[in-house]
PDB file of C-alpha atoms and ligand atoms in Angstrom:
ATOM      1  CA  MET A   1      -0.152   0.182   0.468  1.00  0.00           C
ATOM      2  CA  THR A   2       1.298   3.379  -1.100  1.00  0.00           C
ATOM      3  CA  ALA A   3      -0.513   6.143   1.609  1.00  0.00           C
ATOM      4  CA  GLN A   4      -2.351   9.353  -0.359  1.00  0.00           C
ATOM      5  CA  LEU A   5      -1.082  12.596   0.083  1.00  0.00           C
ATOM      6  CA  ILE A   6      -3.108  14.811   2.038  1.00  0.00           C
ATOM      7  CA  ASP A   7      -2.595  18.046   0.334  1.00  0.00           C
ATOM      8  CA  GLY A   8      -2.351  20.627   2.910  1.00  0.00           C
ATOM      9  CA  LYS A   9      -1.211  23.116   0.326  1.00  0.00           C
ATOM     10  CA  HIS A  10      -4.067  22.877  -1.688  1.00  0.00           C
ATOM     11  CA  ILE A  11      -6.485  22.723   1.042  1.00  0.00           C
ATOM     12  CA  SER A  12      -4.917  25.833   2.746  1.00  0.00           C
ATOM     13  CA  GLN A  13      -5.328  28.005  -0.389  1.00  0.00           C
ATOM     14  CA  GLN A  14      -9.190  27.141  -0.778  1.00  0.00           C
ATOM     15  CA  ILE A  15     -10.057  28.092   2.777  1.00  0.00           C
ATOM     16  CA  ILE A  16      -7.909  31.430   2.376  1.00  0.00           C
ATOM     17  CA  GLU A  17     -10.119  31.778  -0.960  1.00  0.00           C
ATOM     18  CA  GLN A  18     -13.060  31.274   1.332  1.00  0.00           C
ATOM     19  CA  VAL A  19     -12.032  34.119   4.057  1.00  0.00           C
ATOM     20  CA  LYS A  20     -11.106  36.857   1.183  1.00  0.00           C
ATOM     21  CA  LEU A  21     -14.384  36.149  -0.389  1.00  0.00           C
ATOM     22  CA  ARG A  22     -16.117  36.686   3.006  1.00  0.00           C
ATOM     23  CA  VAL A  23     -13.877  39.645   3.695  1.00  0.00           C
ATOM     24  CA  GLU A  24     -15.099  40.997   0.458  1.00  0.00           C
ATOM     25  CA  ALA A  25     -18.976  40.031   1.404  1.00  0.00           C
ATOM     26  CA  ARG A  26     -18.335  42.227   4.614  1.00  0.00           C
ATOM     27  CA  HIS A  27     -17.114  45.300   2.463  1.00  0.00           C
ATOM     28  CA  GLU A  28     -19.819  45.104   0.537  1.00  0.00           C
ATOM     29  CA  ARG A  29     -21.961  45.644   3.581  1.00  0.00           C
ATOM     30  CA  GLY A  30     -20.341  48.574   4.541  1.00  0.00           C
ATOM     31  CA  LYS A  31     -17.900  46.910   7.060  1.00  0.00           C
ATOM     32  CA  ARG A  32     -14.391  47.282   7.723  1.00  0.00           C
ATOM     33  CA  ALA A  33     -11.641  44.600   6.982  1.00  0.00           C
ATOM     34  CA  PRO A  34     -10.762  42.562  10.194  1.00  0.00           C
ATOM     35  CA  GLY A  35      -7.702  43.320  11.464  1.00  0.00           C
ATOM     36  CA  LEU A  36      -4.792  41.169  13.068  1.00  0.00           C
ATOM     37  CA  ALA A  37      -2.039  42.442  15.532  1.00  0.00           C
ATOM     38  CA  VAL A  38       0.939  40.057  15.098  1.00  0.00           C
ATOM     39  CA  VAL A  39       3.680  40.531  17.888  1.00  0.00           C
ATOM     40  CA  ARG A  40       7.101  39.351  17.333  1.00  0.00           C
ATOM     41  CA  VAL A  41       9.890  39.424  20.687  1.00  0.00           C
ATOM     42  CA  GLY A  42      13.202  38.996  19.724  1.00  0.00           C
ATOM     43  CA  GLU A  43      14.654  37.355  16.823  1.00  0.00           C
ATOM     44  CA  ASP A  44      14.053  33.587  16.368  1.00  0.00           C
ATOM     45  CA  SER A  45      14.813  32.657  13.044  1.00  0.00           C
ATOM     46  CA  ALA A  46      11.561  29.807  12.579  1.00  0.00           C
ATOM     47  CA  SER A  47       9.595  32.669  14.297  1.00  0.00           C
ATOM     48  CA  ARG A  48      10.416  35.269  11.362  1.00  0.00           C
ATOM     49  CA  ILE A  49       9.697  32.827   8.725  1.00  0.00           C
ATOM     50  CA  TYR A  50       6.320  32.217  10.672  1.00  0.00           C
ATOM     51  CA  VAL A  51       5.438  35.706  11.110  1.00  0.00           C
ATOM     52  CA  ARG A  52       6.642  36.355   7.923  1.00  0.00           C
ATOM     53  CA  ASN A  53       3.827  33.633   6.377  1.00  0.00           C
ATOM     54  CA  LYS A  54       1.562  35.150   8.398  1.00  0.00           C
ATOM     55  CA  LEU A  55       1.498  38.522   7.176  1.00  0.00           C
ATOM     56  CA  LYS A  56       1.728  37.325   3.570  1.00  0.00           C
ATOM     57  CA  ALA A  57      -1.565  35.472   3.833  1.00  0.00           C
ATOM     58  CA  CYS A  58      -3.504  38.852   5.674  1.00  0.00           C
ATOM     59  CA  GLU A  59      -2.639  40.506   2.284  1.00  0.00           C
ATOM     60  CA  ARG A  60      -3.998  37.278   0.345  1.00  0.00           C
ATOM     61  CA  CYS A  61      -7.510  37.799   1.819  1.00  0.00           C
ATOM     62  CA  GLN A  62      -7.196  41.431   2.335  1.00  0.00           C
ATOM     63  CA  VAL A  63      -7.054  41.407   6.045  1.00  0.00           C
ATOM     64  CA  ASN A  64      -5.363  44.469   7.651  1.00  0.00           C
ATOM     65  CA  SER A  65      -2.050  43.567   9.197  1.00  0.00           C
ATOM     66  CA  PHE A  66      -0.580  45.227  12.369  1.00  0.00           C
ATOM     67  CA  SER A  67       3.314  44.019  12.544  1.00  0.00           C
ATOM     68  CA  HIS A  68       4.975  44.551  16.050  1.00  0.00           C
ATOM     69  CA  GLU A  69       8.864  43.607  16.322  1.00  0.00           C
ATOM     70  CA  VAL A  70       9.978  43.987  19.682  1.00  0.00           C
ATOM     71  CA  PRO A  71      13.690  43.626  20.946  1.00  0.00           C
ATOM     72  CA  ALA A  72      14.112  40.718  22.822  1.00  0.00           C
ATOM     73  CA  SER A  73      15.586  42.899  25.673  1.00  0.00           C
ATOM     74  CA  THR A  74      11.630  44.199  26.504  1.00  0.00           C
ATOM     75  CA  SER A  75      10.199  43.535  29.612  1.00  0.00           C
ATOM     76  CA  GLN A  76       7.190  41.502  30.797  1.00  0.00           C
ATOM     77  CA  GLN A  77       5.548  44.921  31.842  1.00  0.00           C
ATOM     78  CA  ASP A  78       6.246  46.952  28.360  1.00  0.00           C
ATOM     79  CA  LEU A  79       4.970  43.467  26.471  1.00  0.00           C
ATOM     80  CA  LEU A  80       1.550  43.628  28.770  1.00  0.00           C
ATOM     81  CA  ALA A  81       1.284  47.374  27.858  1.00  0.00           C
ATOM     82  CA  LEU A  82       1.630  46.869  23.968  1.00  0.00           C
ATOM     83  CA  ILE A  83      -1.218  43.788  24.614  1.00  0.00           C
ATOM     84  CA  ASP A  84      -3.769  46.089  26.459  1.00  0.00           C
ATOM     85  CA  ARG A  85      -3.367  49.018  23.657  1.00  0.00           C
ATOM     86  CA  LEU A  86      -4.357  46.380  21.224  1.00  0.00           C
ATOM     87  CA  ASN A  87      -6.787  45.041  23.342  1.00  0.00           C
ATOM     88  CA  ARG A  88      -8.377  48.608  23.282  1.00  0.00           C
ATOM     89  CA  ASP A  89      -7.524  49.197  19.998  1.00  0.00           C
ATOM     90  CA  PRO A  90     -10.977  49.197  17.785  1.00  0.00           C
ATOM     91  CA  ALA A  91      -9.080  48.101  14.579  1.00  0.00           C
ATOM     92  CA  VAL A  92      -7.872  45.127  15.918  1.00  0.00           C
ATOM     93  CA  ASP A  93      -9.776  42.007  15.791  1.00  0.00           C
ATOM     94  CA  GLY A  94      -6.932  39.471  16.706  1.00  0.00           C
ATOM     95  CA  ILE A  95      -3.809  39.442  18.466  1.00  0.00           C
ATOM     96  CA  LEU A  96      -1.089  36.989  17.921  1.00  0.00           C
ATOM     97  CA  VAL A  97       2.017  37.098  19.802  1.00  0.00           C
ATOM     98  CA  GLN A  98       4.019  34.528  18.333  1.00  0.00           C
ATOM     99  CA  LEU A  99       5.783  31.911  20.865  1.00  0.00           C
ATOM    100  CA  PRO A 100       8.447  31.257  21.972  1.00  0.00           C
ATOM    101  CA  LEU A 101       9.471  34.249  23.808  1.00  0.00           C
ATOM    102  CA  PRO A 102      12.660  35.147  25.722  1.00  0.00           C
ATOM    103  CA  ASP A 103      13.044  33.466  28.976  1.00  0.00           C
ATOM    104  CA  HIS A 104      12.668  36.253  31.122  1.00  0.00           C
ATOM    105  CA  ILE A 105       8.853  36.661  29.919  1.00  0.00           C
ATOM    106  CA  ASP A 106       6.144  34.393  31.332  1.00  0.00           C
ATOM    107  CA  SER A 107       4.172  33.206  28.363  1.00  0.00           C
ATOM    108  CA  ASP A 108       1.787  31.976  30.597  1.00  0.00           C
ATOM    109  CA  ALA A 109       0.668  36.080  31.829  1.00  0.00           C
ATOM    110  CA  VAL A 110       1.146  37.382  28.200  1.00  0.00           C
ATOM    111  CA  THR A 111      -1.434  34.597  27.100  1.00  0.00           C
ATOM    112  CA  ASP A 112      -3.519  35.366  30.058  1.00  0.00           C
ATOM    113  CA  GLY A 113      -3.034  39.544  29.175  1.00  0.00           C
ATOM    114  CA  ILE A 114      -4.637  39.055  25.879  1.00  0.00           C
ATOM    115  CA  ASP A 115      -8.166  39.845  25.418  1.00  0.00           C
ATOM    116  CA  PRO A 116     -10.455  36.477  25.012  1.00  0.00           C
ATOM    117  CA  SER A 117     -12.539  37.726  22.080  1.00  0.00           C
ATOM    118  CA  LYS A 118      -9.311  38.581  20.352  1.00  0.00           C
ATOM    119  CA  ASP A 119      -7.845  35.532  21.172  1.00  0.00           C
ATOM    120  CA  VAL A 120      -6.973  34.292  17.203  1.00  0.00           C
ATOM    121  CA  ASP A 121      -4.166  31.671  18.507  1.00  0.00           C
ATOM    122  CA  GLY A 122      -7.123  29.601  20.916  1.00  0.00           C
ATOM    123  CA  PHE A 123      -4.552  30.027  23.501  1.00  0.00           C
ATOM    124  CA  HIS A 124      -6.297  31.871  26.736  1.00  0.00           C
ATOM    125  CA  PRO A 125      -7.606  29.698  29.376  1.00  0.00           C
ATOM    126  CA  TYR A 126     -11.301  30.957  28.254  1.00  0.00           C
ATOM    127  CA  ASN A 127     -10.856  29.536  25.149  1.00  0.00           C
ATOM    128  CA  ILE A 128      -9.099  26.439  25.998  1.00  0.00           C
ATOM    129  CA  GLY A 129     -11.868  25.939  28.711  1.00  0.00           C
ATOM    130  CA  ARG A 130     -14.835  26.525  25.988  1.00  0.00           C
ATOM    131  CA  LEU A 131     -12.699  23.779  23.595  1.00  0.00           C
ATOM    132  CA  MET A 132     -12.681  21.326  26.746  1.00  0.00           C
ATOM    133  CA  LEU A 133     -16.702  21.637  26.953  1.00  0.00           C
ATOM    134  CA  GLY A 134     -17.163  21.563  23.168  1.00  0.00           C
ATOM    135  CA  LEU A 135     -17.980  25.030  23.193  1.00  0.00           C
ATOM    136  CA  ALA A 136     -18.122  27.575  20.230  1.00  0.00           C
ATOM    137  CA  GLY A 137     -14.766  29.695  20.289  1.00  0.00           C
ATOM    138  CA  LEU A 138     -11.859  30.462  19.088  1.00  0.00           C
ATOM    139  CA  ARG A 139     -10.093  27.101  18.171  1.00  0.00           C
ATOM    140  CA  PRO A 140      -6.257  26.528  18.584  1.00  0.00           C
ATOM    141  CA  CYS A 141      -4.942  27.095  15.094  1.00  0.00           C
ATOM    142  CA  THR A 142      -3.012  24.061  14.399  1.00  0.00           C
ATOM    143  CA  PRO A 143      -5.484  21.311  15.660  1.00  0.00           C
ATOM    144  CA  ARG A 144      -8.105  23.182  14.058  1.00  0.00           C
ATOM    145  CA  GLY A 145      -5.812  23.311  10.703  1.00  0.00           C
ATOM    146  CA  VAL A 146      -6.597  19.276  11.128  1.00  0.00           C
ATOM    147  CA  MET A 147      -9.725  19.162  11.791  1.00  0.00           C
ATOM    148  CA  THR A 148     -10.008  21.037   8.456  1.00  0.00           C
ATOM    149  CA  LEU A 149      -7.547  18.631   6.684  1.00  0.00           C
ATOM    150  CA  LEU A 150      -9.662  15.515   7.898  1.00  0.00           C
ATOM    151  CA  GLN A 151     -12.942  16.756   7.011  1.00  0.00           C
ATOM    152  CA  ARG A 152     -12.172  18.102   3.581  1.00  0.00           C
ATOM    153  CA  THR A 153     -10.236  14.632   2.687  1.00  0.00           C
ATOM    154  CA  GLY A 154     -13.637  13.334   3.887  1.00  0.00           C
ATOM    155  CA  ILE A 155     -11.920  11.500   6.586  1.00  0.00           C
ATOM    156  CA  THR A 156     -14.174  10.180   8.993  1.00  0.00           C
ATOM    157  CA  ILE A 157     -13.211  10.654  12.614  1.00  0.00           C
ATOM    158  CA  ASP A 158     -16.037   9.075  14.867  1.00  0.00           C
ATOM    159  CA  GLY A 159     -15.007   5.755  16.140  1.00  0.00           C
ATOM    160  CA  LYS A 160     -11.437   5.508  15.359  1.00  0.00           C
ATOM    161  CA  ASP A 161      -8.557   5.428  17.498  1.00  0.00           C
ATOM    162  CA  ALA A 162      -6.611   8.172  17.275  1.00  0.00           C
ATOM    163  CA  VAL A 163      -2.719   8.019  18.988  1.00  0.00           C
ATOM    164  CA  ILE A 164      -1.474  11.540  19.751  1.00  0.00           C
ATOM    165  CA  LEU A 165       2.026  11.932  20.407  1.00  0.00           C
ATOM    166  CA  GLY A 166       2.724  15.575  22.494  1.00  0.00           C
ATOM    167  CA  ARG A 167       0.842  17.126  24.975  1.00  0.00           C
ATOM    168  CA  SER A 168       1.985  20.720  24.051  1.00  0.00           C
ATOM    169  CA  ASN A 169      -0.693  23.311  24.874  1.00  0.00           C
ATOM    170  CA  ILE A 170      -0.192  24.199  21.091  1.00  0.00           C
ATOM    171  CA  VAL A 171      -1.289  21.336  19.365  1.00  0.00           C
ATOM    172  CA  GLY A 172      -1.146  18.028  21.483  1.00  0.00           C
ATOM    173  CA  ARG A 173      -3.662  18.597  24.184  1.00  0.00           C
ATOM    174  CA  PRO A 174      -6.309  20.527  21.714  1.00  0.00           C
ATOM    175  CA  MET A 175      -5.338  18.263  19.281  1.00  0.00           C
ATOM    176  CA  ALA A 176      -6.712  15.326  22.000  1.00  0.00           C
ATOM    177  CA  LEU A 177      -9.908  17.451  22.450  1.00  0.00           C
ATOM    178  CA  GLU A 178     -10.792  17.966  18.957  1.00  0.00           C
ATOM    179  CA  LEU A 179     -10.725  14.719  18.208  1.00  0.00           C
ATOM    180  CA  LEU A 180     -12.797  13.659  21.028  1.00  0.00           C
ATOM    181  CA  HIS A 181     -15.372  15.924  20.418  1.00  0.00           C
ATOM    182  CA  ALA A 182     -15.092  14.056  16.842  1.00  0.00           C
ATOM    183  CA  GLY A 183     -16.041  10.725  17.981  1.00  0.00           C
ATOM    184  CA  ALA A 184     -12.333   9.118  18.430  1.00  0.00           C
ATOM    185  CA  THR A 185     -10.599   7.271  21.217  1.00  0.00           C
ATOM    186  CA  ILE A 186      -8.009   8.908  22.326  1.00  0.00           C
ATOM    187  CA  THR A 187      -4.470   8.148  23.400  1.00  0.00           C
ATOM    188  CA  VAL A 188      -1.808  11.122  24.250  1.00  0.00           C
ATOM    189  CA  CYS A 189       1.599  10.062  24.049  1.00  0.00           C
ATOM    190  CA  HIS A 190       4.461  11.819  25.492  1.00  0.00           C
ATOM    191  CA  SER A 191       8.342  11.631  26.583  1.00  0.00           C
ATOM    192  CA  ARG A 192       6.964   9.608  29.926  1.00  0.00           C
ATOM    193  CA  THR A 193       4.987   7.045  27.941  1.00  0.00           C
ATOM    194  CA  ARG A 194       6.176   3.636  28.028  1.00  0.00           C
ATOM    195  CA  ASP A 195       5.825   1.189  25.222  1.00  0.00           C
ATOM    196  CA  LEU A 196       5.021   3.743  22.398  1.00  0.00           C
ATOM    197  CA  PRO A 197       5.526   1.846  19.010  1.00  0.00           C
ATOM    198  CA  GLU A 198       2.812  -0.529  20.641  1.00  0.00           C
ATOM    199  CA  LYS A 199       0.562   2.589  21.238  1.00  0.00           C
ATOM    200  CA  VAL A 200       1.172   3.748  17.772  1.00  0.00           C
ATOM    201  CA  ALA A 201       0.713   0.073  16.463  1.00  0.00           C
ATOM    202  CA  GLN A 202      -2.991   0.203  17.749  1.00  0.00           C
ATOM    203  CA  ALA A 203      -4.071   3.814  16.132  1.00  0.00           C
ATOM    204  CA  ASP A 204      -6.356   4.267  13.159  1.00  0.00           C
ATOM    205  CA  LEU A 205      -5.432   7.837  13.113  1.00  0.00           C
ATOM    206  CA  VAL A 206      -1.635   8.811  14.504  1.00  0.00           C
ATOM    207  CA  VAL A 207      -1.048  12.961  14.838  1.00  0.00           C
ATOM    208  CA  ALA A 208       2.923  13.390  15.722  1.00  0.00           C
ATOM    209  CA  ALA A 209       3.557  16.500  17.315  1.00  0.00           C
ATOM    210  CA  LEU A 210       6.721  16.143  19.310  1.00  0.00           C
ATOM    211  CA  GLY A 211       9.405  18.117  17.684  1.00  0.00           C
ATOM    212  CA  LYS A 212      11.716  15.150  16.891  1.00  0.00           C
ATOM    213  CA  PRO A 213      12.799  14.696  12.853  1.00  0.00           C
ATOM    214  CA  HIS A 214      12.116  11.337  11.294  1.00  0.00           C
ATOM    215  CA  PHE A 215      10.612   9.833  14.918  1.00  0.00           C
ATOM    216  CA  VAL A 216       7.851   7.776  13.986  1.00  0.00           C
ATOM    217  CA  GLN A 217       8.750   4.693  12.342  1.00  0.00           C
ATOM    218  CA  GLY A 218       7.334   2.367   9.453  1.00  0.00           C
ATOM    219  CA  SER A 219       7.199  -0.767  10.817  1.00  0.00           C
ATOM    220  CA  TRP A 220       4.953   0.726  13.897  1.00  0.00           C
ATOM    221  CA  VAL A 221       2.221   2.000  12.033  1.00  0.00           C
ATOM    222  CA  LYS A 222      -0.826  -0.151  11.192  1.00  0.00           C
ATOM    223  CA  TYR A 223      -1.604  -0.686   7.646  1.00  0.00           C
ATOM    224  CA  GLY A 224      -4.034   1.675   6.407  1.00  0.00           C
ATOM    225  CA  ALA A 225      -3.761   4.310   9.108  1.00  0.00           C
ATOM    226  CA  ILE A 226      -4.273   7.713   8.654  1.00  0.00           C
ATOM    227  CA  VAL A 227      -0.922   9.737   9.424  1.00  0.00           C
ATOM    228  CA  ILE A 228      -0.869  13.420  10.338  1.00  0.00           C
ATOM    229  CA  ASP A 229       2.696  15.097  10.365  1.00  0.00           C
ATOM    230  CA  VAL A 230       3.078  18.498  12.490  1.00  0.00           C
ATOM    231  CA  GLY A 231       6.414  18.321  13.194  1.00  0.00           C
ATOM    232  CA  ILE A 232       8.789  21.178  11.290  1.00  0.00           C
ATOM    233  CA  ASN A 233      12.063  20.627  12.247  1.00  0.00           C
ATOM    234  CA  ARG A 234      14.833  22.276  10.396  1.00  0.00           C
ATOM    235  CA  LEU A 235      17.625  19.897   9.422  1.00  0.00           C
ATOM    236  CA  ASN A 236      21.789  20.509   9.739  1.00  0.00           C
ATOM    237  CA  ASP A 237      21.331  21.181   5.838  1.00  0.00           C
ATOM    238  CA  GLY A 238      18.780  23.222   6.150  1.00  0.00           C
ATOM    239  CA  SER A 239      15.909  21.050   5.127  1.00  0.00           C
ATOM    240  CA  LEU A 240      12.786  20.686   6.140  1.00  0.00           C
ATOM    241  CA  ALA A 241      11.164  17.122   8.312  1.00  0.00           C
ATOM    242  CA  GLY A 242       8.522  16.312   9.475  1.00  0.00           C
ATOM    243  CA  ASP A 243       8.320  13.758  12.789  1.00  0.00           C
ATOM    244  CA  VAL A 244       7.740  11.249  10.634  1.00  0.00           C
ATOM    245  CA  ASP A 245       9.669   8.542   8.812  1.00  0.00           C
ATOM    246  CA  PHE A 246       7.655   9.834   5.605  1.00  0.00           C
ATOM    247  CA  GLU A 247       9.340   7.403   2.816  1.00  0.00           C
ATOM    248  CA  ALA A 248       8.897   4.090   5.052  1.00  0.00           C
ATOM    249  CA  VAL A 249       5.232   5.163   7.059  1.00  0.00           C
ATOM    250  CA  ARG A 250       3.878   6.083   3.443  1.00  0.00           C
ATOM    251  CA  GLN A 251       4.137   2.342   2.595  1.00  0.00           C
ATOM    252  CA  ARG A 252       1.766   1.390   5.184  1.00  0.00           C
ATOM    253  CA  ALA A 253      -0.571   4.443   5.547  1.00  0.00           C
ATOM    254  CA  SER A 254      -3.555   5.404   3.663  1.00  0.00           C
ATOM    255  CA  TRP A 255      -3.536   8.951   3.915  1.00  0.00           C
ATOM    256  CA  ILE A 256      -0.486  10.834   4.965  1.00  0.00           C
ATOM    257  CA  THR A 257       0.459  14.434   4.926  1.00  0.00           C
ATOM    258  CA  PRO A 258       3.832  15.293   3.709  1.00  0.00           C
ATOM    259  CA  VAL A 259       6.313  18.141   5.063  1.00  0.00           C
ATOM    260  CA  PRO A 260       6.416  20.517   3.985  1.00  0.00           C
ATOM    261  CA  GLY A 261       3.342  21.257   2.323  1.00  0.00           C
ATOM    262  CA  GLY A 262       0.663  19.447   4.902  1.00  0.00           C
ATOM    263  CA  VAL A 263       0.149  20.627   8.249  1.00  0.00           C
ATOM    264  CA  GLY A 264       2.102  24.058   8.246  1.00  0.00           C
ATOM    265  CA  PRO A 265      -0.025  25.760   5.652  1.00  0.00           C
ATOM    266  CA  MET A 266      -2.929  24.652   7.465  1.00  0.00           C
ATOM    267  CA  THR A 267      -2.162  26.458  10.563  1.00  0.00           C
ATOM    268  CA  VAL A 268      -2.068  29.723   8.912  1.00  0.00           C
ATOM    269  CA  ALA A 269      -5.350  29.202   6.961  1.00  0.00           C
ATOM    270  CA  SER A 270      -6.619  28.787  10.127  1.00  0.00           C
ATOM    271  CA  LEU A 271      -5.625  31.945  11.847  1.00  0.00           C
ATOM    272  CA  LEU A 272      -7.428  33.609   9.160  1.00  0.00           C
ATOM    273  CA  GLU A 273     -10.828  32.190  10.028  1.00  0.00           C
ATOM    274  CA  ASN A 274     -10.508  32.698  13.588  1.00  0.00           C
ATOM    275  CA  THR A 275      -9.332  36.253  12.681  1.00  0.00           C
ATOM    276  CA  LEU A 276     -12.594  36.572  10.427  1.00  0.00           C
ATOM    277  CA  GLN A 277     -14.673  34.539  13.355  1.00  0.00           C
ATOM    278  CA  ALA A 278     -13.166  37.344  15.928  1.00  0.00           C
ATOM    279  CA  ALA A 279     -14.269  40.084  13.429  1.00  0.00           C
ATOM    280  CA  GLU A 280     -17.750  39.059  13.337  1.00  0.00           C
ATOM    281  CA  ASN A 281     -18.387  37.846  16.804  1.00  0.00           C
ATOM    282  CA  ARG A 282     -16.838  41.900  17.687  1.00  0.00           C
ATOM    283  CA  ASP A 283     -19.109  43.889  15.292  1.00  0.00           C
ATOM    284  CA  PRO A 284     -22.273  40.937  13.935  1.00  0.00           C
ATOM    285  CA  ASP A 285     -24.630  41.869  11.297  1.00  0.00           C
ATOM    286  CA  SER A 286     -27.206  43.994  12.854  1.00  0.00           C
ATOM    287  CA  SER A 287     -29.685  44.039  10.207  1.00  0.00           C
TER     288      SER A 287
HETATM  289  N1  LIG B 301       5.029  29.022  17.822  1.00  0.00           N
HETATM  290  C1  LIG B 301       4.278  28.051  17.142  1.00  0.00           C
HETATM  291  N2  LIG B 301       3.444  27.608  16.710  1.00  0.00           N
HETATM  292  C2  LIG B 301       2.558  28.989  17.458  1.00  0.00           C
HETATM  293  C3  LIG B 301       1.221  29.275  16.970  1.00  0.00           C
HETATM  294  O1  LIG B 301       0.318  28.536  16.507  1.00  0.00           O
HETATM  295  N3  LIG B 301       1.088  30.360  17.315  1.00  0.00           N
HETATM  296  C4  LIG B 301       1.903  31.268  18.216  1.00  0.00           C
HETATM  297  N4  LIG B 301       1.571  32.325  18.506  1.00  0.00           N
HETATM  298  N5  LIG B 301       3.382  30.915  18.455  1.00  0.00           N
HETATM  299  C5  LIG B 301       3.793  29.605  17.781  1.00  0.00           C
END
């Protein structure tokens, strides 16, 4: 068996096109364009690329972007003051502070400081609580993007055994909740998990989000499983690798996401969906 590819690049372009059409429809109804503020602290090279991709996607959907690049030496107090200004700025519907932050800044305090109605990352405890309860809210972008990929590919989640590798607040934990709400039975594996290959071997659906290049081996994967690779690891030669040994795993899986061109572009597309959703929530049609 050779797996079919789940084309995240193509599906993300469809989502971005849909956001663009909805922004244009808002314009025709006399509404302003949604606005996204993106804050980058310091000079992390991966963050620089991610932020650039997010700002480019805003341009493609006619979403206004406000880029704030602040030095690594910025104090937590000054960063919180910037967030407070953005919270009160009526032109800003969404606020994203790119992670990781320098060590002297408490990222939980920063997340807590963002108005939950503008929390387009979906990381605020209010939005995570709503996700936990299965209520509508702003959902973390990468898990939202994975759910969109599965839906658009016509993959049914209900009743599947899903194994998630990684328990981060950004991907693993919210991914588990999304899949649970969709009817999967979930196992979350992490650095303390014993017999990890055996757990992976039970899975109809594997989501790898642990940040270790080529970690998931072909021999671990059940024939016919669906494999979603969230990893974006920069190798010494400058190339990108996922968390899955792609060539070996594709021989056994039924569907697989490539890296690049799988989950990565979906994170950006979901951010745009969240920004539009935040604008519509703050500025609903009254007529
Ligand atoms: N760093 C890695 N992924 C993300 C993300 O989805 N949002 C933010 N803000 N930072 C990140």
